[in-house]
Amino acid sequence: MASRTSTLKFFSLLISSFAFFQMAMAGDPDILTDFVVPQNGTVDGNFFTYTGFRVLVGGAPPTAFKVLKASLAEFPALNGQRVSYAVLQFPSGTTNPPHTHPRSAELLFLIQGSLQVGFVDTKNNLFTQTLQVGDLFVFPKGLVHFQYNADSQKPALAISAFGSANAGLVSIPSTLFTTGIDDNVLAISFKTDVATIQKLKAGLAPKP
């Protein structure tokens, strides 16, 4: 009996350890050095500096929703550091359509204007808030969320921080309607007709 109990405890510990290991591996891979040296081997202060946001200083406001990113693709020094950044610009009446970040939560800080934000959890509960300047809002990792500037007069500006150098982006409209999923599948899924699906696809098609 004691042997059986010990065996069960061992397997329970093994399963728990495996689950913990899987959670630990779910984020960016760990590194065993201070930073990841680029292939060309050149590292100085320039390597750790990103200047892509300088365009925001004195620049003309955009006419459509715009995101400026400092992720692994734009800023290689972030490799292994588990952080990234984005600046979100919202002209009046624009939205950041429903999307997810599969590899990170998002912490949004509103620095200008107001924003309606929200996310849907895995039980289909919708959590919304209207943010004012100085507010922070967290979008949990992997959940569908959005931001919308409902103000018809004033733009909004926000900064988002991520716990991954490559948080990833899955845009719900683009994923559903621009990737070649069969019209019949979408029509049945949304309880509508093929003509409606084709109109949605046409509206999301790149403009010539």
Short mmCIF file of C-alpha atoms in Angstrom, two decimals:
data_model
loop_
_atom_site.label_atom_id
_atom_site.label_comp_id
_atom_site.label_asym_id
_atom_site.label_seq_id
_atom_site.Cartn_x
_atom_site.Cartn_y
_atom_site.Cartn_z
CA MET A 1 0.00 0.00 0.00
CA ALA A 2 2.83 2.38 0.94
CA SER A 3 4.59 1.53 -2.31
CA ARG A 4 1.48 2.30 -4.34
CA THR A 5 1.05 5.63 -2.52
CA SER A 6 4.66 6.55 -3.22
CA THR A 7 4.21 5.66 -6.87
CA LEU A 8 1.09 7.85 -7.14
CA LYS A 9 2.90 10.75 -5.48
CA PHE A 10 5.80 10.32 -7.88
CA PHE A 11 3.55 10.41 -10.93
CA SER A 12 1.63 13.39 -9.52
CA LEU A 13 4.91 15.24 -9.03
CA LEU A 14 6.04 14.26 -12.51
CA ILE A 15 2.83 15.52 -14.10
CA SER A 16 2.97 18.76 -12.10
CA SER A 17 6.58 19.31 -13.08
CA PHE A 18 5.74 18.71 -16.74
CA ALA A 19 2.85 21.20 -16.57
CA PHE A 20 5.12 23.80 -14.96
CA PHE A 21 7.77 23.17 -17.60
CA GLN A 22 5.19 23.66 -20.36
CA MET A 23 4.09 26.96 -18.83
CA ALA A 24 7.67 28.12 -18.50
CA MET A 25 8.34 27.29 -22.14
CA ALA A 26 5.19 29.05 -23.35
CA GLY A 27 6.90 32.46 -23.46
CA ASP A 28 10.02 33.63 -25.23
CA PRO A 29 13.00 31.26 -24.89
CA ASP A 30 15.39 32.04 -22.06
CA ILE A 31 18.97 33.06 -22.84
CA LEU A 32 22.16 32.26 -20.96
CA THR A 33 23.95 35.50 -21.84
CA ASP A 34 23.29 39.17 -21.14
CA PHE A 35 21.98 39.64 -24.68
CA VAL A 36 22.01 37.93 -28.06
CA VAL A 37 24.88 39.10 -30.24
CA PRO A 38 23.85 39.68 -33.89
CA GLN A 39 25.38 37.60 -36.66
CA ASN A 40 27.68 40.38 -37.76
CA GLY A 41 29.06 40.52 -34.21
CA THR A 42 28.86 44.32 -33.99
CA VAL A 43 27.55 45.55 -30.65
CA ASP A 44 27.71 49.14 -29.45
CA GLY A 45 25.24 51.72 -28.18
CA ASN A 46 23.55 51.89 -31.57
CA PHE A 47 22.58 48.22 -31.31
CA PHE A 48 20.55 48.93 -28.16
CA THR A 49 18.91 52.09 -29.56
CA TYR A 50 15.70 52.18 -31.60
CA THR A 51 14.92 55.40 -33.46
CA GLY A 52 11.77 54.35 -35.30
CA PHE A 53 9.53 56.43 -33.04
CA ARG A 54 11.21 59.72 -33.93
CA VAL A 55 8.63 60.18 -36.69
CA LEU A 56 6.07 60.82 -33.95
CA VAL A 57 7.85 64.02 -32.89
CA GLY A 58 6.38 66.87 -34.89
CA GLY A 59 4.89 64.49 -37.44
CA ALA A 60 1.52 65.01 -39.07
CA PRO A 61 -1.27 62.93 -37.51
CA PRO A 62 -2.37 59.93 -39.59
CA THR A 63 -5.72 59.86 -41.37
CA ALA A 64 -6.32 56.18 -40.51
CA PHE A 65 -5.54 53.99 -37.52
CA LYS A 66 -1.78 53.37 -37.39
CA VAL A 67 0.56 51.23 -35.27
CA LEU A 68 4.29 51.83 -34.90
CA LYS A 69 6.07 48.78 -33.47
CA ALA A 70 9.33 48.15 -31.66
CA SER A 71 9.30 44.36 -31.69
CA LEU A 72 11.94 41.79 -32.57
CA ALA A 73 11.48 42.41 -36.29
CA GLU A 74 12.18 46.14 -35.98
CA PHE A 75 14.57 46.09 -33.00
CA PRO A 76 16.85 43.00 -32.99
CA ALA A 77 18.32 43.91 -29.59
CA LEU A 78 15.06 42.69 -28.05
CA ASN A 79 15.98 39.09 -28.89
CA GLY A 80 15.79 37.15 -25.63
CA GLN A 81 14.64 40.16 -23.58
CA ARG A 82 10.92 39.27 -23.49
CA VAL A 83 9.72 42.84 -24.03
CA SER A 84 8.38 44.93 -26.91
CA TYR A 85 6.50 48.13 -27.48
CA ALA A 86 3.96 49.73 -29.80
CA VAL A 87 2.49 53.19 -30.30
CA LEU A 88 -1.15 53.26 -31.42
CA GLN A 89 -2.54 56.32 -33.21
CA PHE A 90 -6.32 56.69 -33.48
CA PRO A 91 -7.80 59.49 -35.61
CA SER A 92 -11.40 60.35 -34.73
CA GLY A 93 -13.83 57.48 -35.20
CA THR A 94 -11.20 54.81 -35.94
CA THR A 95 -10.74 51.38 -34.44
CA ASN A 96 -8.10 48.74 -33.93
CA PRO A 97 -10.24 45.78 -35.10
CA PRO A 98 -10.70 42.64 -32.96
CA HIS A 99 -7.44 40.71 -32.75
CA THR A 100 -5.30 38.57 -30.45
CA HIS A 101 -1.66 38.38 -29.40
CA PRO A 102 -0.94 34.65 -28.99
CA ARG A 103 2.36 35.05 -27.13
CA SER A 104 1.79 37.90 -24.69
CA ALA A 105 -0.58 40.00 -22.64
CA GLU A 106 -0.84 43.67 -23.61
CA LEU A 107 -0.64 46.58 -21.17
CA LEU A 108 -2.07 49.73 -22.78
CA PHE A 109 -1.40 53.25 -21.45
CA LEU A 110 -3.56 56.07 -22.84
CA ILE A 111 -1.69 59.37 -23.18
CA GLN A 112 -4.09 61.40 -25.35
CA GLY A 113 -7.84 61.45 -25.97
CA SER A 114 -10.19 58.68 -24.89
CA LEU A 115 -10.64 55.07 -25.97
CA GLN A 116 -13.33 52.44 -25.69
CA VAL A 117 -11.57 49.11 -25.11
CA GLY A 118 -12.62 45.57 -24.39
CA PHE A 119 -11.84 41.87 -24.54
CA VAL A 120 -13.76 38.60 -24.54
CA ASP A 121 -12.70 35.74 -22.27
CA THR A 122 -12.96 32.00 -22.96
CA LYS A 123 -16.46 31.95 -21.42
CA ASN A 124 -17.63 34.59 -23.91
CA ASN A 125 -17.82 37.30 -21.25
CA LEU A 126 -17.19 40.79 -22.62
CA PHE A 127 -15.21 43.20 -20.44
CA THR A 128 -15.27 46.84 -21.60
CA GLN A 129 -14.07 50.19 -20.33
CA THR A 130 -13.84 53.79 -21.52
CA LEU A 131 -10.30 54.96 -20.86
CA GLN A 132 -9.24 58.52 -20.10
CA VAL A 133 -5.75 60.02 -20.25
CA GLY A 134 -3.49 58.37 -17.70
CA ASP A 135 -5.44 55.09 -17.54
CA LEU A 136 -3.92 51.63 -17.94
CA PHE A 137 -5.79 48.60 -19.24
CA VAL A 138 -4.53 45.02 -19.54
CA PHE A 139 -5.62 42.64 -22.29
CA PRO A 140 -4.91 39.07 -21.11
CA LYS A 141 -2.70 36.89 -23.27
CA GLY A 142 -4.35 35.28 -26.29
CA LEU A 143 -7.83 36.77 -25.80
CA VAL A 144 -9.71 38.64 -28.53
CA HIS A 145 -9.71 42.39 -27.86
CA PHE A 146 -10.21 45.77 -29.53
CA GLN A 147 -9.80 49.54 -29.12
CA TYR A 148 -12.08 52.24 -30.55
CA ASN A 149 -11.86 56.04 -30.57
CA ALA A 150 -15.53 57.05 -30.48
CA ASP A 151 -14.75 60.77 -30.23
CA SER A 152 -15.81 62.47 -33.46
CA GLN A 153 -13.45 65.41 -32.94
CA LYS A 154 -10.30 64.39 -31.08
CA PRO A 155 -7.60 61.83 -31.90
CA ALA A 156 -6.28 59.36 -29.34
CA LEU A 157 -2.75 58.12 -28.70
CA ALA A 158 -1.77 55.07 -26.67
CA ILE A 159 1.34 53.07 -25.86
CA SER A 160 1.25 49.29 -25.50
CA ALA A 161 3.85 47.15 -23.75
CA PHE A 162 4.18 43.39 -24.29
CA GLY A 163 5.85 40.61 -22.32
CA SER A 164 7.37 39.12 -25.46
CA ALA A 165 9.80 40.35 -28.09
CA ASN A 166 7.39 38.88 -30.65
CA ALA A 167 3.86 38.95 -29.24
CA GLY A 168 2.32 38.04 -32.60
CA LEU A 169 -0.87 39.41 -34.09
CA VAL A 170 -3.94 37.53 -35.32
CA SER A 171 -6.43 39.95 -36.88
CA ILE A 172 -9.90 38.40 -36.72
CA PRO A 173 -11.33 40.11 -39.84
CA SER A 174 -8.22 39.41 -41.93
CA THR A 175 -7.87 35.85 -40.69
CA LEU A 176 -11.48 35.00 -41.51
CA PHE A 177 -12.04 36.91 -44.73
CA THR A 178 -8.70 37.32 -46.55
CA THR A 179 -7.03 33.93 -46.18
CA GLY A 180 -9.09 31.87 -48.62
CA ILE A 181 -11.46 30.11 -46.21
CA ASP A 182 -14.30 28.68 -48.30
CA ASP A 183 -17.30 31.03 -48.63
CA ASN A 184 -19.72 28.22 -47.76
CA VAL A 185 -17.86 27.46 -44.54
CA LEU A 186 -18.03 31.11 -43.49
CA ALA A 187 -21.68 31.49 -44.54
CA ILE A 188 -22.72 28.48 -42.47
CA SER A 189 -20.58 29.55 -39.52
CA PHE A 190 -22.07 33.07 -39.45
CA LYS A 191 -25.59 31.90 -40.34
CA THR A 192 -25.72 34.09 -43.42
CA ASP A 193 -25.41 33.64 -47.18
CA VAL A 194 -22.47 33.44 -49.55
CA ALA A 195 -23.29 36.82 -51.11
CA THR A 196 -22.88 38.54 -47.73
CA ILE A 197 -19.56 36.78 -47.13
CA GLN A 198 -18.32 37.88 -50.56
CA LYS A 199 -19.25 41.49 -49.77
CA LEU A 200 -17.25 41.29 -46.54
CA LYS A 201 -14.28 39.85 -48.40
CA ALA A 202 -14.51 42.57 -51.04
CA GLY A 203 -14.53 45.25 -48.35
CA LEU A 204 -11.31 43.88 -46.84
CA ALA A 205 -9.52 43.35 -50.15
CA PRO A 206 -6.43 45.57 -50.71
CA LYS A 207 -7.27 48.76 -52.58
CA PRO A 208 -5.56 49.08 -56.02
#
